[in-house]
PDB file of C-alpha atoms in Angstrom:
ATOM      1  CA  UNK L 267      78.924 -89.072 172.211  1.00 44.00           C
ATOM      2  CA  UNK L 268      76.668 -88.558 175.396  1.00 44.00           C
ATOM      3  CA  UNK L 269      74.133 -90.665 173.572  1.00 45.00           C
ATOM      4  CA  UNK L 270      76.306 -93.277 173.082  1.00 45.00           C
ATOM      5  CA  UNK L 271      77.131 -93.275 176.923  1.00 47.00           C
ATOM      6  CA  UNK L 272      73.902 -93.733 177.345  1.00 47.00           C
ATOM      7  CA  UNK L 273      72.781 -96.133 175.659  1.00 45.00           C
ATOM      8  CA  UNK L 274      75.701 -98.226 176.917  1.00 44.00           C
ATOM      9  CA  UNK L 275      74.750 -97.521 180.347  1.00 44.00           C
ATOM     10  CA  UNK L 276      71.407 -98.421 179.792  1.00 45.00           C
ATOM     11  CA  UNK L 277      72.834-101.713 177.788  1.00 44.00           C
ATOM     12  CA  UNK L 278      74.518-102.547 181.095  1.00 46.00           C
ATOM     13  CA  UNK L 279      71.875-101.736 183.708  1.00 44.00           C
ATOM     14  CA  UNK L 280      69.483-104.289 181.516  1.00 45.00           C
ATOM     15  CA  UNK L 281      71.748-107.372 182.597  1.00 48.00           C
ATOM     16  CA  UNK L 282      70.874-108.024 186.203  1.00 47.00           C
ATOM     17  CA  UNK L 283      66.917-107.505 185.826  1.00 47.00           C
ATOM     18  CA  UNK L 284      67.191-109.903 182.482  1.00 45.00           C
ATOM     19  CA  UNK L 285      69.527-112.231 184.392  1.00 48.00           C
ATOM     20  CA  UNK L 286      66.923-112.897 187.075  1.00 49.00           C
ATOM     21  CA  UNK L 287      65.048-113.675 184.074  1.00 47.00           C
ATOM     22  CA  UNK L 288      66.960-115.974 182.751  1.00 45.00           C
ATOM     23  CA  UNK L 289      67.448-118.236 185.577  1.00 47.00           C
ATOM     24  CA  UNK L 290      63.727-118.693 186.377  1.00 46.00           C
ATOM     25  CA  UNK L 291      63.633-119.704 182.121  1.00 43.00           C
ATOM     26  CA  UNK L 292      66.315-121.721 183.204  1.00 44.00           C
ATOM     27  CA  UNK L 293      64.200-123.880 185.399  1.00 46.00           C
ATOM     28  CA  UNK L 294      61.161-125.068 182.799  1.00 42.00           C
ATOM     29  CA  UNK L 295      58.611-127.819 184.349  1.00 48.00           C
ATOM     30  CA  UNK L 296      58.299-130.828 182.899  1.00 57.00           C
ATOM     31  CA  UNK L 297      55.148-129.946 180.943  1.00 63.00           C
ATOM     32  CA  UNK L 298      57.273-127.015 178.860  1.00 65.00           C
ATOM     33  CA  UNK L 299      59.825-129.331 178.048  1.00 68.00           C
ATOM     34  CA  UNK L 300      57.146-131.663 176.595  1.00 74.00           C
ATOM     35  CA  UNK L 301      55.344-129.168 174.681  1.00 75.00           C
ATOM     36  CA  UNK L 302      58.898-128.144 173.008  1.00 73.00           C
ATOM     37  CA  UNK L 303      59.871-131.592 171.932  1.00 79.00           C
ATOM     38  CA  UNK L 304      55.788-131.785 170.200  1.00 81.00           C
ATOM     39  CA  UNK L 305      56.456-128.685 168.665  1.00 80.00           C
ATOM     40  CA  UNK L 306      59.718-129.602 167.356  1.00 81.00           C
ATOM     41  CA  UNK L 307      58.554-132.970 165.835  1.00 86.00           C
ATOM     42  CA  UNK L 308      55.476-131.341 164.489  1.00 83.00           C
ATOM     43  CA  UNK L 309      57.264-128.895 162.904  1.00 81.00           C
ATOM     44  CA  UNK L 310      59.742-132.269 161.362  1.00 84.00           C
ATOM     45  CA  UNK L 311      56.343-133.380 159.933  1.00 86.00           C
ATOM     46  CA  UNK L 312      55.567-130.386 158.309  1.00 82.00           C
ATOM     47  CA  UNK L 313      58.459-129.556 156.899  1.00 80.00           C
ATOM     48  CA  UNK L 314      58.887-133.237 155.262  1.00 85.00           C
ATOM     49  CA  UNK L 315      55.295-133.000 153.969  1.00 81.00           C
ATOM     50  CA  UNK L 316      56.284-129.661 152.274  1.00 81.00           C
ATOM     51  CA  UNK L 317      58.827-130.654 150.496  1.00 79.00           C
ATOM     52  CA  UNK L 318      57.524-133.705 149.367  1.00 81.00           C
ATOM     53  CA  UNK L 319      54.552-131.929 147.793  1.00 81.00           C
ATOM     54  CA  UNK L 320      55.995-128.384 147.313  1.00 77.00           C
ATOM     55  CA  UNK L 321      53.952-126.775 149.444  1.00 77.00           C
ATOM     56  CA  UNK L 322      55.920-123.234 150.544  1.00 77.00           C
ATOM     57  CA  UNK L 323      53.813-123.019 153.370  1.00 76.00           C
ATOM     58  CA  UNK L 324      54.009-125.850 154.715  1.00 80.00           C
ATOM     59  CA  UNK L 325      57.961-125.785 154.826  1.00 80.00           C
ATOM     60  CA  UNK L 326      57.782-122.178 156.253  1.00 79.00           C
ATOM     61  CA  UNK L 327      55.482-123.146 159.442  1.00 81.00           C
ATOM     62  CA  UNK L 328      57.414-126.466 159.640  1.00 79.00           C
ATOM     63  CA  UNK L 329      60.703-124.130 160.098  1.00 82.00           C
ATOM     64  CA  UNK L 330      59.084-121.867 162.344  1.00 79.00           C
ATOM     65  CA  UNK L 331      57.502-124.651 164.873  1.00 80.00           C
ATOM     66  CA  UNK L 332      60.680-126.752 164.704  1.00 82.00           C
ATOM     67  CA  UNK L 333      62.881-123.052 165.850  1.00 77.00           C
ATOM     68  CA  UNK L 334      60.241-122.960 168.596  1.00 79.00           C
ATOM     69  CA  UNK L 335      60.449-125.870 169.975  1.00 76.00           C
ATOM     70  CA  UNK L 336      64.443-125.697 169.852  1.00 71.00           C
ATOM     71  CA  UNK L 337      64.157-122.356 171.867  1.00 70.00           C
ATOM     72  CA  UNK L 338      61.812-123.963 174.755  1.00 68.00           C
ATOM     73  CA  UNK L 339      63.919-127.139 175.065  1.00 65.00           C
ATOM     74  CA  UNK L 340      67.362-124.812 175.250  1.00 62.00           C
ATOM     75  CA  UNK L 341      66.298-123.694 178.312  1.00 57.00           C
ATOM     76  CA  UNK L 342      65.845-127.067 180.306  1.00 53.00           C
ATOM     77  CA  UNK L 343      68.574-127.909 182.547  1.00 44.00           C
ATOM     78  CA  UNK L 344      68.787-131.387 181.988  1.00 46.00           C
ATOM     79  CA  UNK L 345      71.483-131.845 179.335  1.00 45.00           C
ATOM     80  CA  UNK L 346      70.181-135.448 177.669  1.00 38.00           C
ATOM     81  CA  UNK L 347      67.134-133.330 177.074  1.00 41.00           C
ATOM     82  CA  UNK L 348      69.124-129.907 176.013  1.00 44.00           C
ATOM     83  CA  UNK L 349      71.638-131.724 173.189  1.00 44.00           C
ATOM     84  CA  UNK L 350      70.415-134.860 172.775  1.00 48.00           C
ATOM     85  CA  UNK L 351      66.810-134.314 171.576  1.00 45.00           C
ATOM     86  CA  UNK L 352      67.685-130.730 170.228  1.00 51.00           C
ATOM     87  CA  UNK L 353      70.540-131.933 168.093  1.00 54.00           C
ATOM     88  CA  UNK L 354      68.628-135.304 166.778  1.00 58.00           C
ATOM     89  CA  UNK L 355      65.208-132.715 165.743  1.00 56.00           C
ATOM     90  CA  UNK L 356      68.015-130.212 164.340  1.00 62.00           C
ATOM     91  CA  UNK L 357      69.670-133.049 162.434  1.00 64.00           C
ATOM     92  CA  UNK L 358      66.647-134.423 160.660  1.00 64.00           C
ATOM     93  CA  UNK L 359      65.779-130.781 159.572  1.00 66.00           C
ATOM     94  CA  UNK L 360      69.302-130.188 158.108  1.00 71.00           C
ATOM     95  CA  UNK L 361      69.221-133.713 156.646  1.00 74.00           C
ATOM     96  CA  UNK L 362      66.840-132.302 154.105  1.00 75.00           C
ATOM     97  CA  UNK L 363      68.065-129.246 153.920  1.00 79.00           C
ATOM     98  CA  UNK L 364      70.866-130.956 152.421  1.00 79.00           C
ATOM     99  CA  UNK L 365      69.008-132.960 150.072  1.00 80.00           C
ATOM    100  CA  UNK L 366      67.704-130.184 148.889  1.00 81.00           C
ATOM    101  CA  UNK L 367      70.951-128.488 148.116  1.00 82.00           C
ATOM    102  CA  UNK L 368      72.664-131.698 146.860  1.00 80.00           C
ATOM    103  CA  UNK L 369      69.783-132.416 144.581  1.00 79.00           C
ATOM    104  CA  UNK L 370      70.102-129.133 142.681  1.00 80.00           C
ATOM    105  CA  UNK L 371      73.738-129.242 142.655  1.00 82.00           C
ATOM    106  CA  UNK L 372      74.233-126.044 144.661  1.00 83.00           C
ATOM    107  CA  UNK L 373      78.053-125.613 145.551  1.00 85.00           C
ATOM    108  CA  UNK L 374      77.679-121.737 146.396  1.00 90.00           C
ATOM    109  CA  UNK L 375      77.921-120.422 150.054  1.00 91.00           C
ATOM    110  CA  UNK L 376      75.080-118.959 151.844  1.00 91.00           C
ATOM    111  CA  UNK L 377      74.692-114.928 151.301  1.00 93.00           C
ATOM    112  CA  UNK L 378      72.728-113.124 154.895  1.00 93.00           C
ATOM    113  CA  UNK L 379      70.592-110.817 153.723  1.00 92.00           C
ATOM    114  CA  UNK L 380      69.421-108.371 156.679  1.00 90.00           C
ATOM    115  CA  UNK L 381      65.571-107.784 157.593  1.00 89.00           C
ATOM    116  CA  UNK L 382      64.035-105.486 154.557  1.00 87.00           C
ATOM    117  CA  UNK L 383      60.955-103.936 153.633  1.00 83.00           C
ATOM    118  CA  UNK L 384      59.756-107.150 151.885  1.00 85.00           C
ATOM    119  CA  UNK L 385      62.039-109.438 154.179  1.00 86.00           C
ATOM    120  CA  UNK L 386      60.792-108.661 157.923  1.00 87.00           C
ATOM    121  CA  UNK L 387      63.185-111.244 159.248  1.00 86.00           C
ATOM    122  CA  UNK L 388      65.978-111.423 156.656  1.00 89.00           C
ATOM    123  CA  UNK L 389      67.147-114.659 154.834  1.00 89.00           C
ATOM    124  CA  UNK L 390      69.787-117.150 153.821  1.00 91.00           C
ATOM    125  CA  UNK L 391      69.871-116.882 150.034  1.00 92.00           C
ATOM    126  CA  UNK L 392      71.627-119.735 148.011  1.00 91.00           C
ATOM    127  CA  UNK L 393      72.425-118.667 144.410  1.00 90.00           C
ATOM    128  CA  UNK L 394      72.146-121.726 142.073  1.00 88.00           C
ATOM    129  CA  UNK L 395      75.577-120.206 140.014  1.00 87.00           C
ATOM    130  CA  UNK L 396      78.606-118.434 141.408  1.00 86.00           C
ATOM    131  CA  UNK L 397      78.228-115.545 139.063  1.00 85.00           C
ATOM    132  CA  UNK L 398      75.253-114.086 140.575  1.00 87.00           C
ATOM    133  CA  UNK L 399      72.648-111.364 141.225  1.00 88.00           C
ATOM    134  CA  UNK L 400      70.057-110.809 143.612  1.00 87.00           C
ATOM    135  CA  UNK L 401      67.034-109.289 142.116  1.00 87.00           C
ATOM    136  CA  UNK L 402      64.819-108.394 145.386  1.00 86.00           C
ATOM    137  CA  UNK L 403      61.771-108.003 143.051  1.00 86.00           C
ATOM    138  CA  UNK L 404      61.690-112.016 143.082  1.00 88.00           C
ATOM    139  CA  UNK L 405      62.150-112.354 146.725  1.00 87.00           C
ATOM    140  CA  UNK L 406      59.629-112.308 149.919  1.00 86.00           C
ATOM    141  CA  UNK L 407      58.640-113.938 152.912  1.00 84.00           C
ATOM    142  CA  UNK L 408      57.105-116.842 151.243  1.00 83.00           C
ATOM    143  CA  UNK L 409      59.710-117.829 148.733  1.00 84.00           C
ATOM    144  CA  UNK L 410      61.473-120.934 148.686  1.00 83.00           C
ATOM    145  CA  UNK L 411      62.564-121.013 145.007  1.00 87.00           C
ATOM    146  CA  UNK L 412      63.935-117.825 143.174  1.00 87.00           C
ATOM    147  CA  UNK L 413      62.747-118.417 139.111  1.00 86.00           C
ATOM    148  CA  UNK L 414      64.101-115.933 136.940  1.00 84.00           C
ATOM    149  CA  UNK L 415      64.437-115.926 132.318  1.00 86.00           C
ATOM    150  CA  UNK L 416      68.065-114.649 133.877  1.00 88.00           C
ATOM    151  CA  UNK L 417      70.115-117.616 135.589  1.00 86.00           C
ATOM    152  CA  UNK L 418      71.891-115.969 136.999  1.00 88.00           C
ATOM    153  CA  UNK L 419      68.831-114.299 139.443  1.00 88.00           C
ATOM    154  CA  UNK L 420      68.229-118.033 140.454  1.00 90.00           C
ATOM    155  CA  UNK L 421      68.750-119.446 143.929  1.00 90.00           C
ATOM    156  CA  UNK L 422      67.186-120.883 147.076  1.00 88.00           C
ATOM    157  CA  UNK L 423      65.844-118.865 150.341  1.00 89.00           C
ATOM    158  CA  UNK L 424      66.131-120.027 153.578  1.00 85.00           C
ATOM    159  CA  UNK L 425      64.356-118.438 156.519  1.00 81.00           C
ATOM    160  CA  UNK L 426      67.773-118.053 158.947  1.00 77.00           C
ATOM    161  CA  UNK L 427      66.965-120.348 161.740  1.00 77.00           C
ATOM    162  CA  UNK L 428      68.391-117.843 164.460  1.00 80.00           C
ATOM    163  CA  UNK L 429      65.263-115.585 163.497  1.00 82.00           C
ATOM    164  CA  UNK L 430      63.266-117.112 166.471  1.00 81.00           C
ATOM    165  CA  UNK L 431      66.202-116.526 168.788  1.00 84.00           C
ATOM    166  CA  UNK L 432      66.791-113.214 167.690  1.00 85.00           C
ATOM    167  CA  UNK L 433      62.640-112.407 168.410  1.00 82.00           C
ATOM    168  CA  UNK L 434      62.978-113.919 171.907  1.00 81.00           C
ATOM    169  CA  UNK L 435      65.880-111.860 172.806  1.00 81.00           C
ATOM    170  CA  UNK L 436      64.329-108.505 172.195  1.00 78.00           C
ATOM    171  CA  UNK L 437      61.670-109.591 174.132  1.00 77.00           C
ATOM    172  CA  UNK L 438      63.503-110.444 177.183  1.00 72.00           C
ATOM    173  CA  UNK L 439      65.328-107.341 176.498  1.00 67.00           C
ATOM    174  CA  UNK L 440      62.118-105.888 176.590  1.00 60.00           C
ATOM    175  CA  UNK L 441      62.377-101.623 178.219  1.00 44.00           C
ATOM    176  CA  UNK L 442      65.554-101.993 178.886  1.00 45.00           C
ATOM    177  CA  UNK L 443      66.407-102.665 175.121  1.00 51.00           C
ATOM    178  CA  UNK L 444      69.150-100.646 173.924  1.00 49.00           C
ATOM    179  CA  UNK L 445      69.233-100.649 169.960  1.00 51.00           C
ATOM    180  CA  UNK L 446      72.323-100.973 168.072  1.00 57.00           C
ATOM    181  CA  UNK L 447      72.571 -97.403 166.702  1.00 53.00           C
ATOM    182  CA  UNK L 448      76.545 -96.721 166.063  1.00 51.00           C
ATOM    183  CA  UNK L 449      77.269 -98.844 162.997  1.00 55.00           C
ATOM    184  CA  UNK L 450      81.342 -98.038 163.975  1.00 58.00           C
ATOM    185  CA  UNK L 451      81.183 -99.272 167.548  1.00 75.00           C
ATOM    186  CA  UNK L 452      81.998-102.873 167.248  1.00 82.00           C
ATOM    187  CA  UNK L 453      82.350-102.871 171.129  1.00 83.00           C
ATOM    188  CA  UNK L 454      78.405-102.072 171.334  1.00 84.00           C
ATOM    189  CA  UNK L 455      77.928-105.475 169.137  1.00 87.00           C
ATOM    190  CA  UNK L 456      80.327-107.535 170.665  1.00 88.00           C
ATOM    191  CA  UNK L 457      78.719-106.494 174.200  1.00 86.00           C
ATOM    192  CA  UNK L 458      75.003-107.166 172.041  1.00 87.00           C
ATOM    193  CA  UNK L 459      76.131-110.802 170.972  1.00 91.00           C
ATOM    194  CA  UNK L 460      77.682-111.645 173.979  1.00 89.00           C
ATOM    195  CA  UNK L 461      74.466-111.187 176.214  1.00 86.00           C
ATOM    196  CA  UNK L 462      72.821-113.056 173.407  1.00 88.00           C
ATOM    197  CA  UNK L 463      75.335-116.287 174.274  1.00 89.00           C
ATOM    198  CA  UNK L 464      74.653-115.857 177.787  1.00 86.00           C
ATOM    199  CA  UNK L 465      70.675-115.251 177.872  1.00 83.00           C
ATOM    200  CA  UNK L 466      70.508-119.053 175.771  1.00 83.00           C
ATOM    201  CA  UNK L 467      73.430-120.356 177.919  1.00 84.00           C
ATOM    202  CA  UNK L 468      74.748-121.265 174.563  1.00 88.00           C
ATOM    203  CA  UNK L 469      78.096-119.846 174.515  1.00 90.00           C
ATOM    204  CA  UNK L 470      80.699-117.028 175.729  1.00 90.00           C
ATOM    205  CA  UNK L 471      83.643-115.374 175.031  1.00 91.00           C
ATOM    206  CA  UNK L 472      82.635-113.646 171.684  1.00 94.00           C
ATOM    207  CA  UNK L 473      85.091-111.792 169.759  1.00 93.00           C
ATOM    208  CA  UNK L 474      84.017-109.460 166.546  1.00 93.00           C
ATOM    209  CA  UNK L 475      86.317-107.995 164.346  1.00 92.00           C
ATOM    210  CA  UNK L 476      86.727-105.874 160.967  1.00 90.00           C
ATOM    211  CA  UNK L 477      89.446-105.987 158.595  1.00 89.00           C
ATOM    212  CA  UNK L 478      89.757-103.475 156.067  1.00 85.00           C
ATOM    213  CA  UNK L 479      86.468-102.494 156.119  1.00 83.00           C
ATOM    214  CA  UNK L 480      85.260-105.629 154.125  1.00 90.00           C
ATOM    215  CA  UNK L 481      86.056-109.343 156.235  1.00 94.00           C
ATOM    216  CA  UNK L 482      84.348-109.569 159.549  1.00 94.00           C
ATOM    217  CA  UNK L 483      85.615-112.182 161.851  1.00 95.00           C
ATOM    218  CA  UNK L 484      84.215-113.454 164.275  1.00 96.00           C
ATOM    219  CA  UNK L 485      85.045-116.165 167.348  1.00 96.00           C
ATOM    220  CA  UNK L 486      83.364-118.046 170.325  1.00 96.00           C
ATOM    221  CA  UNK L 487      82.962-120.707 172.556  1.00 94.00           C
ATOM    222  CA  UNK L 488      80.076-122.582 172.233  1.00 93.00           C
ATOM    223  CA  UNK L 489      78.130-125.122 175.118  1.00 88.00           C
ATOM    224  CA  UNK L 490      77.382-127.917 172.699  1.00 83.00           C
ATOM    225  CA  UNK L 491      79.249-128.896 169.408  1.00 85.00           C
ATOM    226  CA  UNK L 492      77.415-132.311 168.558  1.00 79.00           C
ATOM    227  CA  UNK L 493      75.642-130.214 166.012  1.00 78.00           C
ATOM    228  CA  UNK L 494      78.830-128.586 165.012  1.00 82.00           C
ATOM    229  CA  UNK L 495      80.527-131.586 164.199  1.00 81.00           C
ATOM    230  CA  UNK L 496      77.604-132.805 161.586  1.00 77.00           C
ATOM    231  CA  UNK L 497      76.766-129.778 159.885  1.00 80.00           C
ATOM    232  CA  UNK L 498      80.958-129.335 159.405  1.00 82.00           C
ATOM    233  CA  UNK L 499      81.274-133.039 157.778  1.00 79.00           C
ATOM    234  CA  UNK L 500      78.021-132.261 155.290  1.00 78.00           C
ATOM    235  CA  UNK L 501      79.728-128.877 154.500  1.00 80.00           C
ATOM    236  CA  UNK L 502      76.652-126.934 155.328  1.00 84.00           C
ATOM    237  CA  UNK L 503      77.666-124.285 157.737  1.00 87.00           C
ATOM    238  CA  UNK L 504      78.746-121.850 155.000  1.00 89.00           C
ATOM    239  CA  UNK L 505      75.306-122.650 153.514  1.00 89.00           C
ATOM    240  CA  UNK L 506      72.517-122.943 156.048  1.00 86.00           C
ATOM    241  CA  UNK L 507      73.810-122.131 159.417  1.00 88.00           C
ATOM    242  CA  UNK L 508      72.777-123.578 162.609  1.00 86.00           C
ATOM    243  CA  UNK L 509      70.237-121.494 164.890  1.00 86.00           C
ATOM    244  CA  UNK L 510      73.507-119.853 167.039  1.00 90.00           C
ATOM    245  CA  UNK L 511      75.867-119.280 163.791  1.00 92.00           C
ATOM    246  CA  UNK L 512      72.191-118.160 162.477  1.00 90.00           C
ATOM    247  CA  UNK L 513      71.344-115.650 164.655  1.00 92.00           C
ATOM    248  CA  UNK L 514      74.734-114.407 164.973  1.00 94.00           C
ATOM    249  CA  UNK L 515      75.337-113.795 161.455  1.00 94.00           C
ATOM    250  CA  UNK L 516      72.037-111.778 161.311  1.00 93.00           C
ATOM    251  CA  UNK L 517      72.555-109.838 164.027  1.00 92.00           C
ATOM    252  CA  UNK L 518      75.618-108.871 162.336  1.00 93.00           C
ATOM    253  CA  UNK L 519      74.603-107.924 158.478  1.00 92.00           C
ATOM    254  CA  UNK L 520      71.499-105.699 160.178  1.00 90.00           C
ATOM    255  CA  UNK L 521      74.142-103.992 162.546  1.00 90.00           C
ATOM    256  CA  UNK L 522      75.976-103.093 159.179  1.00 90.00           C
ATOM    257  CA  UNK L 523      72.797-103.035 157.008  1.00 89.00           C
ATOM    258  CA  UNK L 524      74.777-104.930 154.577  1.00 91.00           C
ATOM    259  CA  UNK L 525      74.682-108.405 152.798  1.00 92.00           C
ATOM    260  CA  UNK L 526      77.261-111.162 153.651  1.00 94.00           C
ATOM    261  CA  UNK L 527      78.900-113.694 152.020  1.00 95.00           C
ATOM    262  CA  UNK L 528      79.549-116.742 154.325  1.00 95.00           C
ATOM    263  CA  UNK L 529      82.911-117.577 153.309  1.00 94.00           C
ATOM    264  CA  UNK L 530      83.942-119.872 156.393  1.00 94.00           C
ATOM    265  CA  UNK L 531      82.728-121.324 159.624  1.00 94.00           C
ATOM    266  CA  UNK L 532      84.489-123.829 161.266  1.00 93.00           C
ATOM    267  CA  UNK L 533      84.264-125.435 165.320  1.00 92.00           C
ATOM    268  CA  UNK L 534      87.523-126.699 166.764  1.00 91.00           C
ATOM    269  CA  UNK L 535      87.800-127.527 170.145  1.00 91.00           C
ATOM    270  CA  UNK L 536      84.438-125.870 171.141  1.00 92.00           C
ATOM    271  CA  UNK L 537      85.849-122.772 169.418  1.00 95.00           C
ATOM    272  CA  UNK L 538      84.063-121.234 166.634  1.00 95.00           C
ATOM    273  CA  UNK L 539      85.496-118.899 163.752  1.00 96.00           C
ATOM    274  CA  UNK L 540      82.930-117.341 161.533  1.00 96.00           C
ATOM    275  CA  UNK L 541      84.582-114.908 158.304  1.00 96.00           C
ATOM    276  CA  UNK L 542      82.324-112.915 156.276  1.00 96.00           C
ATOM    277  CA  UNK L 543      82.458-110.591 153.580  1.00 95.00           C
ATOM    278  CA  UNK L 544      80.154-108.021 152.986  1.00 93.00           C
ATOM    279  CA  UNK L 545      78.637-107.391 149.525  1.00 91.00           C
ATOM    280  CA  UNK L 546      78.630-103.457 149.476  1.00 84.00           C
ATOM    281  CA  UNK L 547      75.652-101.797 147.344  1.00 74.00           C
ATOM    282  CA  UNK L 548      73.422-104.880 146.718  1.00 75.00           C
ATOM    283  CA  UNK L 549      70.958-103.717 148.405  1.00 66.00           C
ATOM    284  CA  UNK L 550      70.886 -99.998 147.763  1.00 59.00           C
TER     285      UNK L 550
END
């Protein structure tokens, strides 16, 4: 119990040297701004060259530079900048994400799959059929498309966008990081993932919560919904989150060290209400 104290008194200490932190991020030159928009489109290129000529790799580093670039530009305080090129990059990647998943007929919901020994960052894994299984033997880092002689092993993996946010908040967190040890303290995560809204100056006001012992809910205000309101009308929140739902969803199923099934995630108002259920035992 001590232990616990202190690691939420050392949780709470870490705000006002990150803070300071965050508001000299908060004021990027002109020059950083630049280099996140190149990134960003870059990473656009990429990823359409990838999938035009099935090249994993290519997709992968697209992903990753495209993330990058989103996390410089989310700290410039000039808001055309902040939602207006953000959102359009975000929009063309998520475009063919959902080409993707309307071209092999995928009407599953995304499963979050928490960092493993062969997943360093976790995944977004899209099973092709509703009755499925996971066979981990089939999945790493570098794969896109899950083949199996069983169909019901097939699917899609997604890198979770949030993975880049998640890496830049541990490393502002830096000493003063205090890990999420007590799986039961749901106060400890909410505290974790509200710091998380308010070191990206993305959002606030985040409430987690389990119901018996399987649904976790979860609700906050976010800055920006433009993206919101696209990925909501191409039904692909449940499937491929955005970089916020993304990284929040993550944060979660390695807290619990258990997979989750996205069953909803819906904005209204600037509010948004995530639901998942965890998958007990998949990935004992």
């Amino acid at each position: 119990m001590a232990e616990g104290n202190n690691n939420h008194s050392n949780y709470s200490t870490a705000k006002n040297p990150l803070k300071k932190k965050v508001e000299i991020v908060s004021n990027l030159s002109l020059q950083k701004k630049i280099t996140g928009i190149l990134l960003a489109i870059f990473g656009v290129i990429l990823l359409i060259n990838g999938y035009f000529n099935n090249a994993v790799h290519f997709i992968n580093l697209g992903i990753g530079l495209i993330v990058i670039g989103w996390i410089v530009l989310i700290f410039s305080h000039e808001k055309y900048i902040k939602y207006d090129i953000t959102s359009n990059v975000l929009n063309d990647h998520m475009d063919i994400i959902k080409k993707l998943i309307k071209g092999l007929n995928i009407e599953t919901d995304g499963i979050v799959i928490p960092p493993k020994e062969n997943l360093k960052d976790g995944c977004i894994y899209l099973p092709l059929h509703r009755d499925f299984k996971i066979n981990f033997s089939l999945i790493d880092d570098s794969t896109l498309f899950v083949n199996s002689d069983n169909r019901d092993e097939m699917g899609i993996v997604f890198s979770p966008l949030g993975k880049g946010l998640i890496k830049l908040l541990k490393k502002y967190r830096g000493e003063y990081d205090a890990p999420l040890k007590e799986k039961n303290d749901i106060g400890e995560l909410s505290e974790y993932l509200d710091y998380f809204l308010t070191l990206f100056q993305v959002g606030n006001n985040i409430e987690v919560k389990i119901h018996n012992k399987d649904i976790v809910t979860i609700s906050y205000r976010i800055v920006d919904n433009s993206l919101c309101k696209k990925l909501q009308k191409e039904e692909l929140c449940k499937k491929c989150p955005c970089p916020i739902c993304g990284a929040i969803v993550l944060i979660i199923a390695e807290f619990l060290n258990e997979a989750l099934k996205i069953e909803s995630i819906v904005e209204k108002n600037k509010i948004i209400t995530i639901k998942l259920k965890i998958i007990r035992n998949i990935l004992k």
